[in-house]
Structures are given as structure tokens and as C-alpha cells.
PDB file of C-alpha atoms and ligand atoms in Angstrom:
ATOM      1  CA  MET P   1    -126.551 -84.388 204.287  1.00 97.00           C
ATOM      2  CA  LYS P   2    -126.435 -86.288 207.684  1.00 98.00           C
ATOM      3  CA  ARG P   3    -123.653 -85.658 210.049  1.00 98.00           C
ATOM      4  CA  VAL P   4    -121.966 -88.723 211.666  1.00 99.00           C
ATOM      5  CA  ALA P   5    -119.895 -88.959 214.875  1.00 99.00           C
ATOM      6  CA  ILE P   6    -117.871 -92.108 215.560  1.00 99.00           C
ATOM      7  CA  PHE P   7    -116.781 -93.283 219.154  1.00 99.00           C
ATOM      8  CA  ILE P   8    -113.722 -95.610 219.312  1.00 98.00           C
ATOM      9  CA  SER P   9    -111.371 -96.981 221.973  1.00 98.00           C
ATOM     10  CA  GLY P  10    -108.703 -98.618 219.772  1.00 98.00           C
ATOM     11  CA  GLY P  11    -107.319 -99.144 216.455  1.00 98.00           C
ATOM     12  CA  GLY P  12    -110.416 -97.889 214.809  1.00 98.00           C
ATOM     13  CA  SER P  13    -110.443-100.212 211.746  1.00 98.00           C
ATOM     14  CA  ASN P  14    -114.196-100.053 211.497  1.00 98.00           C
ATOM     15  CA  MET P  15    -114.062 -96.339 211.897  1.00 99.00           C
ATOM     16  CA  VAL P  16    -111.640 -96.028 208.951  1.00 99.00           C
ATOM     17  CA  LYS P  17    -114.036 -98.111 206.824  1.00 99.00           C
ATOM     18  CA  LEU P  18    -117.133 -95.975 207.836  1.00 99.00           C
ATOM     19  CA  VAL P  19    -115.264 -92.684 207.112  1.00 99.00           C
ATOM     20  CA  GLU P  20    -113.959 -94.138 203.752  1.00 98.00           C
ATOM     21  CA  SER P  21    -117.446 -94.949 202.831  1.00 98.00           C
ATOM     22  CA  MET P  22    -118.867 -91.440 203.307  1.00 98.00           C
ATOM     23  CA  THR P  23    -117.909 -89.889 199.969  1.00 98.00           C
ATOM     24  CA  GLY P  24    -119.589 -88.933 196.733  1.00 98.00           C
ATOM     25  CA  ASP P  25    -123.377 -89.493 196.750  1.00 97.00           C
ATOM     26  CA  HIS P  26    -123.384 -90.950 200.289  1.00 98.00           C
ATOM     27  CA  PRO P  27    -125.879 -89.223 202.179  1.00 98.00           C
ATOM     28  CA  ALA P  28    -123.773 -88.624 205.205  1.00 98.00           C
ATOM     29  CA  ARG P  29    -120.237 -87.077 206.137  1.00 98.00           C
ATOM     30  CA  PRO P  30    -118.055 -87.788 209.253  1.00 99.00           C
ATOM     31  CA  VAL P  31    -117.908 -84.788 211.585  1.00 99.00           C
ATOM     32  CA  LEU P  32    -116.165 -86.223 214.665  1.00 99.00           C
ATOM     33  CA  VAL P  33    -114.064 -89.293 215.849  1.00 99.00           C
ATOM     34  CA  LEU P  34    -113.996 -89.315 219.569  1.00 99.00           C
ATOM     35  CA  ALA P  35    -111.961 -91.703 221.739  1.00 98.00           C
ATOM     36  CA  ASN P  36    -111.924 -92.398 225.456  1.00 98.00           C
ATOM     37  CA  SER P  37    -108.106 -92.493 225.471  1.00 98.00           C
ATOM     38  CA  ALA P  38    -105.408 -90.443 223.872  1.00 98.00           C
ATOM     39  CA  ASP P  39    -103.733 -93.744 223.108  1.00 98.00           C
ATOM     40  CA  ALA P  40    -106.380 -94.962 220.756  1.00 98.00           C
ATOM     41  CA  GLY P  41    -104.624 -95.725 217.467  1.00 98.00           C
ATOM     42  CA  GLY P  42    -107.572 -94.725 215.453  1.00 98.00           C
ATOM     43  CA  LEU P  43    -107.279 -91.050 216.412  1.00 98.00           C
ATOM     44  CA  ALA P  44    -104.196 -90.369 214.201  1.00 98.00           C
ATOM     45  CA  LYS P  45    -105.991 -92.356 211.271  1.00 98.00           C
ATOM     46  CA  ALA P  46    -108.950 -90.088 211.659  1.00 98.00           C
ATOM     47  CA  ALA P  47    -106.801 -86.889 211.710  1.00 98.00           C
ATOM     48  CA  GLU P  48    -104.908 -88.166 208.469  1.00 98.00           C
ATOM     49  CA  MET P  49    -108.308 -88.597 206.714  1.00 98.00           C
ATOM     50  CA  GLY P  50    -109.199 -84.964 207.772  1.00 98.00           C
ATOM     51  CA  VAL P  51    -111.927 -85.742 210.384  1.00 98.00           C
ATOM     52  CA  PRO P  52    -111.886 -83.694 213.476  1.00 98.00           C
ATOM     53  CA  THR P  53    -110.964 -85.610 216.627  1.00 98.00           C
ATOM     54  CA  ALA P  54    -111.608 -85.305 220.357  1.00 98.00           C
ATOM     55  CA  VAL P  55    -110.459 -87.299 223.429  1.00 98.00           C
ATOM     56  CA  VAL P  56    -112.597 -87.630 226.562  1.00 98.00           C
ATOM     57  CA  ASP P  57    -110.592 -89.710 228.861  1.00 98.00           C
ATOM     58  CA  HIS P  58    -112.699 -91.799 231.145  1.00 98.00           C
ATOM     59  CA  ARG P  59    -110.138 -92.299 233.844  1.00 97.00           C
ATOM     60  CA  PRO P  60    -110.134 -88.783 235.465  1.00 97.00           C
ATOM     61  CA  PHE P  61    -113.891 -89.261 236.123  1.00 97.00           C
ATOM     62  CA  LYS P  62    -113.013 -92.219 238.526  1.00 94.00           C
ATOM     63  CA  GLY P  63    -116.276 -94.186 237.958  1.00 92.00           C
ATOM     64  CA  ASP P  64    -118.584 -91.104 237.877  1.00 97.00           C
ATOM     65  CA  ARG P  65    -120.222 -92.232 234.616  1.00 96.00           C
ATOM     66  CA  ALA P  66    -122.692 -89.308 234.692  1.00 97.00           C
ATOM     67  CA  ALA P  67    -119.914 -86.791 234.598  1.00 98.00           C
ATOM     68  CA  PHE P  68    -118.029 -88.707 231.954  1.00 98.00           C
ATOM     69  CA  GLU P  69    -121.201 -88.855 229.769  1.00 98.00           C
ATOM     70  CA  ASP P  70    -121.715 -85.122 230.355  1.00 98.00           C
ATOM     71  CA  ALA P  71    -118.288 -84.540 228.758  1.00 98.00           C
ATOM     72  CA  LEU P  72    -119.059 -86.955 225.855  1.00 98.00           C
ATOM     73  CA  GLN P  73    -122.372 -85.009 225.455  1.00 98.00           C
ATOM     74  CA  ALA P  74    -120.688 -81.588 225.448  1.00 98.00           C
ATOM     75  CA  GLU P  75    -118.307 -82.845 222.501  1.00 98.00           C
ATOM     76  CA  LEU P  76    -121.277 -84.170 220.542  1.00 98.00           C
ATOM     77  CA  GLU P  77    -123.210 -80.881 220.936  1.00 98.00           C
ATOM     78  CA  LYS P  78    -120.189 -78.948 219.523  1.00 98.00           C
ATOM     79  CA  ALA P  79    -120.082 -81.320 216.504  1.00 98.00           C
ATOM     80  CA  ALA P  80    -123.842 -81.598 216.144  1.00 98.00           C
ATOM     81  CA  PRO P  81    -124.192 -85.059 214.529  1.00 98.00           C
ATOM     82  CA  ASP P  82    -127.351 -86.614 213.399  1.00 98.00           C
ATOM     83  CA  ILE P  83    -126.132 -89.987 213.837  1.00 98.00           C
ATOM     84  CA  LEU P  84    -123.634 -91.540 216.520  1.00 99.00           C
ATOM     85  CA  CYS P  85    -121.777 -94.721 215.557  1.00 99.00           C
ATOM     86  CA  LEU P  86    -120.131 -96.775 218.355  1.00 98.00           C
ATOM     87  CA  ALA P  87    -117.180 -98.614 216.623  1.00 98.00           C
ATOM     88  CA  GLY P  88    -115.185-100.598 219.130  1.00 98.00           C
ATOM     89  CA  PHE P  89    -116.102 -98.167 221.863  1.00 98.00           C
ATOM     90  CA  MET P  90    -115.456-100.269 224.991  1.00 96.00           C
ATOM     91  CA  ARG P  91    -117.318 -98.130 227.634  1.00 97.00           C
ATOM     92  CA  VAL P  92    -120.792 -99.143 228.680  1.00 95.00           C
ATOM     93  CA  LEU P  93    -123.153 -96.100 228.301  1.00 97.00           C
ATOM     94  CA  THR P  94    -125.889 -95.430 230.941  1.00 97.00           C
ATOM     95  CA  ALA P  95    -129.579 -95.244 230.131  1.00 97.00           C
ATOM     96  CA  GLY P  96    -129.494 -91.559 230.613  1.00 97.00           C
ATOM     97  CA  PHE P  97    -126.976 -91.048 227.818  1.00 98.00           C
ATOM     98  CA  VAL P  98    -128.641 -93.681 225.554  1.00 98.00           C
ATOM     99  CA  SER P  99    -132.032 -91.983 225.877  1.00 97.00           C
ATOM    100  CA  LYS P 100    -130.571 -88.726 224.365  1.00 97.00           C
ATOM    101  CA  TRP P 101    -129.338 -90.665 221.238  1.00 97.00           C
ATOM    102  CA  GLN P 102    -131.928 -93.632 221.010  1.00 95.00           C
ATOM    103  CA  GLY P 103    -133.003 -93.949 217.417  1.00 97.00           C
ATOM    104  CA  ARG P 104    -129.779 -92.124 216.314  1.00 98.00           C
ATOM    105  CA  MET P 105    -127.089 -94.509 217.734  1.00 98.00           C
ATOM    106  CA  LEU P 106    -125.670 -97.502 216.183  1.00 98.00           C
ATOM    107  CA  ASN P 107    -123.144-100.147 217.451  1.00 98.00           C
ATOM    108  CA  ILE P 108    -121.192-103.075 215.955  1.00 98.00           C
ATOM    109  CA  HIS P 109    -120.927-106.240 217.950  1.00 98.00           C
ATOM    110  CA  PRO P 110    -118.744-109.132 217.145  1.00 98.00           C
ATOM    111  CA  SER P 111    -121.389-111.857 217.326  1.00 98.00           C
ATOM    112  CA  LEU P 112    -124.623-112.988 215.928  1.00 98.00           C
ATOM    113  CA  LEU P 113    -126.811-111.278 218.531  1.00 98.00           C
ATOM    114  CA  PRO P 114    -128.791-112.194 220.603  1.00 98.00           C
ATOM    115  CA  LYS P 115    -125.973-114.734 221.053  1.00 98.00           C
ATOM    116  CA  TYR P 116    -122.941-113.575 223.105  1.00 98.00           C
ATOM    117  CA  ARG P 117    -123.578-110.285 224.361  1.00 98.00           C
ATOM    118  CA  GLY P 118    -120.540-108.665 226.107  1.00 97.00           C
ATOM    119  CA  LEU P 119    -116.954-109.776 225.623  1.00 97.00           C
ATOM    120  CA  HIS P 120    -115.038-112.762 224.455  1.00 98.00           C
ATOM    121  CA  THR P 121    -117.462-113.490 221.834  1.00 98.00           C
ATOM    122  CA  HIS P 122    -115.080-115.396 219.484  1.00 98.00           C
ATOM    123  CA  ALA P 123    -113.865-117.805 222.331  1.00 98.00           C
ATOM    124  CA  ARG P 124    -117.471-118.375 223.581  1.00 98.00           C
ATOM    125  CA  ALA P 125    -118.669-119.294 219.937  1.00 98.00           C
ATOM    126  CA  LEU P 126    -115.743-121.737 219.722  1.00 98.00           C
ATOM    127  CA  GLU P 127    -116.524-123.277 223.166  1.00 98.00           C
ATOM    128  CA  ALA P 128    -120.085-123.714 222.148  1.00 98.00           C
ATOM    129  CA  GLY P 129    -119.174-125.529 219.020  1.00 98.00           C
ATOM    130  CA  ASP P 130    -120.927-123.164 216.757  1.00 98.00           C
ATOM    131  CA  THR P 131    -120.543-123.725 213.051  1.00 98.00           C
ATOM    132  CA  GLU P 132    -121.585-120.260 212.293  1.00 98.00           C
ATOM    133  CA  HIS P 133    -120.528-116.841 213.873  1.00 98.00           C
ATOM    134  CA  GLY P 134    -120.384-113.221 212.679  1.00 98.00           C
ATOM    135  CA  CYS P 135    -121.267-109.692 213.501  1.00 98.00           C
ATOM    136  CA  THR P 136    -124.209-107.550 214.135  1.00 98.00           C
ATOM    137  CA  VAL P 137    -125.071-103.830 213.768  1.00 98.00           C
ATOM    138  CA  HIS P 138    -127.881-102.767 215.971  1.00 98.00           C
ATOM    139  CA  GLU P 139    -129.549 -99.701 217.404  1.00 98.00           C
ATOM    140  CA  VAL P 140    -128.339 -98.890 220.877  1.00 98.00           C
ATOM    141  CA  THR P 141    -130.911 -99.220 223.748  1.00 97.00           C
ATOM    142  CA  PRO P 142    -130.175 -99.185 227.384  1.00 95.00           C
ATOM    143  CA  GLU P 143    -129.766-103.045 227.689  1.00 95.00           C
ATOM    144  CA  LEU P 144    -126.152-103.947 226.780  1.00 94.00           C
ATOM    145  CA  ASP P 145    -125.836-105.304 223.129  1.00 95.00           C
ATOM    146  CA  ASP P 146    -129.619-105.274 222.619  1.00 95.00           C
ATOM    147  CA  GLY P 147    -131.775-103.085 220.472  1.00 96.00           C
ATOM    148  CA  PRO P 148    -133.246-103.503 217.036  1.00 98.00           C
ATOM    149  CA  ILE P 149    -130.906-105.367 214.664  1.00 98.00           C
ATOM    150  CA  LEU P 150    -130.104-103.511 211.381  1.00 98.00           C
ATOM    151  CA  GLY P 151    -127.798-106.005 209.822  1.00 98.00           C
ATOM    152  CA  GLN P 152    -125.772-109.204 210.330  1.00 98.00           C
ATOM    153  CA  ALA P 153    -122.992-110.925 208.418  1.00 98.00           C
ATOM    154  CA  VAL P 154    -122.321-114.527 208.900  1.00 98.00           C
ATOM    155  CA  VAL P 155    -119.034-116.374 208.684  1.00 98.00           C
ATOM    156  CA  PRO P 156    -118.259-120.209 208.949  1.00 98.00           C
ATOM    157  CA  VAL P 157    -116.359-121.500 211.926  1.00 98.00           C
ATOM    158  CA  LEU P 158    -113.550-123.687 210.740  1.00 97.00           C
ATOM    159  CA  ARG P 159    -112.413-126.691 212.544  1.00 95.00           C
ATOM    160  CA  ASP P 160    -108.847-125.378 213.449  1.00 97.00           C
ATOM    161  CA  ASP P 161    -110.115-121.897 214.197  1.00 98.00           C
ATOM    162  CA  THR P 162    -108.665-120.093 217.293  1.00 98.00           C
ATOM    163  CA  PRO P 163    -110.357-116.871 218.817  1.00 98.00           C
ATOM    164  CA  ASP P 164    -107.760-114.792 216.846  1.00 98.00           C
ATOM    165  CA  THR P 165    -108.424-116.533 213.434  1.00 98.00           C
ATOM    166  CA  LEU P 166    -112.086-116.414 213.928  1.00 98.00           C
ATOM    167  CA  ALA P 167    -112.068-112.743 215.008  1.00 98.00           C
ATOM    168  CA  ALA P 168    -109.990-111.853 211.866  1.00 98.00           C
ATOM    169  CA  ARG P 169    -112.610-113.557 209.717  1.00 98.00           C
ATOM    170  CA  VAL P 170    -115.443-111.670 211.503  1.00 98.00           C
ATOM    171  CA  LEU P 171    -113.429-108.488 211.198  1.00 98.00           C
ATOM    172  CA  VAL P 172    -113.423-108.706 207.448  1.00 98.00           C
ATOM    173  CA  GLN P 173    -117.242-108.916 207.402  1.00 98.00           C
ATOM    174  CA  GLU P 174    -117.572-106.002 210.030  1.00 98.00           C
ATOM    175  CA  HIS P 175    -115.769-103.808 207.435  1.00 98.00           C
ATOM    176  CA  ARG P 176    -118.490-104.747 204.787  1.00 98.00           C
ATOM    177  CA  LEU P 177    -121.423-104.679 207.170  1.00 98.00           C
ATOM    178  CA  TYR P 178    -121.083-101.467 209.034  1.00 98.00           C
ATOM    179  CA  PRO P 179    -120.661 -99.051 206.155  1.00 98.00           C
ATOM    180  CA  ALA P 180    -123.563-100.772 204.212  1.00 98.00           C
ATOM    181  CA  VAL P 181    -125.765-100.399 207.310  1.00 98.00           C
ATOM    182  CA  LEU P 182    -124.847 -96.931 207.945  1.00 98.00           C
ATOM    183  CA  ARG P 183    -125.527 -95.869 204.443  1.00 98.00           C
ATOM    184  CA  ARG P 184    -128.946 -97.455 204.524  1.00 98.00           C
ATOM    185  CA  PHE P 185    -129.659 -96.063 208.014  1.00 98.00           C
ATOM    186  CA  ALA P 186    -128.747 -92.624 206.781  1.00 98.00           C
ATOM    187  CA  GLU P 187    -131.188 -93.049 204.013  1.00 98.00           C
ATOM    188  CA  GLY P 188    -133.990 -93.890 206.500  1.00 97.00           C
ATOM    189  CA  ASP P 189    -133.985 -97.618 205.654  1.00 96.00           C
ATOM    190  CA  ARG P 190    -134.219 -99.772 208.935  1.00 95.00           C
ATOM    191  CA  GLU P 191    -134.882-103.041 207.317  1.00 96.00           C
ATOM    192  CA  MET P 192    -132.536-105.771 208.327  1.00 97.00           C
ATOM    193  CA  LEU P 193    -129.531-106.394 206.034  1.00 98.00           C
ATOM    194  CA  ARG P 194    -128.078-109.954 205.814  1.00 98.00           C
ATOM    195  CA  LEU P 195    -124.618-110.501 204.484  1.00 97.00           C
ATOM    196  CA  SER P 196    -122.736-113.751 204.291  1.00 91.00           C
ATOM    197  CA  ALA P 197    -119.007-114.295 203.689  1.00 81.00           C
ATOM    198  CA  ARG P 198    -117.936-114.340 200.109  1.00 70.00           C
TER     199      ARG P 198
HETATM  200  C1  LIG O 201    -114.569-104.879 216.643  1.00 65.71           C
HETATM  201  O1  LIG O 201    -114.286-106.138 216.452  1.00 65.71           O
HETATM  202  C2  LIG O 201    -115.729-104.538 217.194  1.00 65.71           C
HETATM  203  O2  LIG O 201    -116.873-105.417 216.742  1.00 65.71           O
HETATM  204  C3  LIG O 201    -115.540-104.897 218.618  1.00 65.71           C
HETATM  205  O3  LIG O 201    -114.380-104.199 218.950  1.00 65.71           O
HETATM  206  C4  LIG O 201    -113.527-104.316 217.690  1.00 65.71           C
HETATM  207  C5  LIG O 201    -112.903-103.031 217.381  1.00 65.71           C
HETATM  208  O4  LIG O 201    -112.104-103.083 216.323  1.00 65.71           O
HETATM  209  N1  LIG O 201    -116.524-104.212 219.420  1.00 65.71           N
HETATM  210  C6  LIG O 201    -117.001-104.678 220.754  1.00 65.71           C
HETATM  211  O5  LIG O 201    -116.427-105.733 221.113  1.00 65.71           O
HETATM  212  C7  LIG O 201    -118.007-103.908 221.297  1.00 65.71           C
HETATM  213  N2  LIG O 201    -118.564-104.575 222.570  1.00 65.71           N
HETATM  214  P1  LIG O 201    -111.616-101.648 215.589  1.00 65.71           P
HETATM  215  O6  LIG O 201    -111.237-100.688 216.527  1.00 65.71           O
HETATM  216  O7  LIG O 201    -110.528-102.094 214.633  1.00 65.71           O
HETATM  217  O8  LIG O 201    -112.864-101.307 214.792  1.00 65.71           O
END
């Protein structure tokens, strides 16, 4: 059985879907949900689901990213996960941290990578006049929002979409894609999964 840690920064809706998926014959189980702020709404949801939680607040480290990441690493060593899932974790991790977890760390990003790395992906897709948008699960490498793509889900962009309506349509697919990719990854399957909106 593979052990999975999940890092969040906010509401944690993707985290909830990942945790809910890890039951029955699933090859993995959640062992830790960690947030970089005690305000992250997902912490209470994880606790309700019976998953151990931890907070490593980035603010007291005042930009000392190496010290922040040492604290993250200490929590991970206690929980001893095999796989680390970033799920709306809004801190950029340095190459030093990533190298410790490379090949074992996944991220979900709200665009069809390699398009729109970074922030404001939905507004950027609308501004570009794209007719399709979506989300990507990829292995984390030191380059931001780079790394081997493990799965993508595509949604149509509608004529009257705003960044919010588009984000909501993408999020529905994130909730399908990330659990599906995690299951395959835990089984050792690295082949890219393609989903489309249904
Ligand atoms: C999700 O849309 C995720 O793709 C995005 O943050 C949201 C978190 O929502 N991640 C990024 O933008 C990473 N750069 P959640 O907390 O409800 O899962």
C-alpha cells in the first residue's frame, strides 16, 4: 500500500476528491494533509475525513525558503509518504526540495500545459480567444509547472464565459482527473491519461 501526503493552501476541494478516492482496492492511502496556513479551509475537511493534518506557516520564515522547506521535509519524514500530491499548494518549491521528491511528486495545474504556466490561467485563456481549456496533472520538476504530463482534461470555452465560470467548469474536471491519475501513478502507470468533459 502506497502512502500519500497532500499539500494544500486553500479550500482543498481537490484534496477531498483525492482522499475520497483512496478506499477499497485503491493501491494508496492518505497519511498527511499539510497546509502552509492554519486558515486553509481544507484542514478541517481532512480532519473530518480522519486524515492527520499539519500546518507549516510560511510567514514566520520571512522569505527563507530553505528553512521553510526544511520544516516541510520534517513533517514529511514523520508521515513517511511514498507520493506527494500538490493540490492547490500556492508556494513555489525550490530545486533543492523538488530534487528530494522528484519522481514521487505530482501537481495539478488549471491549464492545458505547456500553455499558461503560473497564475490567472482562466483569464489568459479567455484573452487569447482559446476555444478549449482544461487542467493538467504533471510530475513536479524544478521548472515551474513543467515536468512530464501524466494527464489532461479538456473543457470547451463558451462564448459568454468569465474567468469564474470557466474556472468552475475546469474544476469539475480537476476532480475527475487528479484521482484517476493518482490511482494510475500509484500502480506504476506513467502513461498520459486524456479526459474530455462529459
Ligand atoms: C485548483 O484549481 C488548482 O488547479 C489550482 O488551485 C486550485 C485549488 O483549488 N492550482 C494552482 O493554481 C497551482 N498553481 P482547491 O483548493 O479547491 O483544490
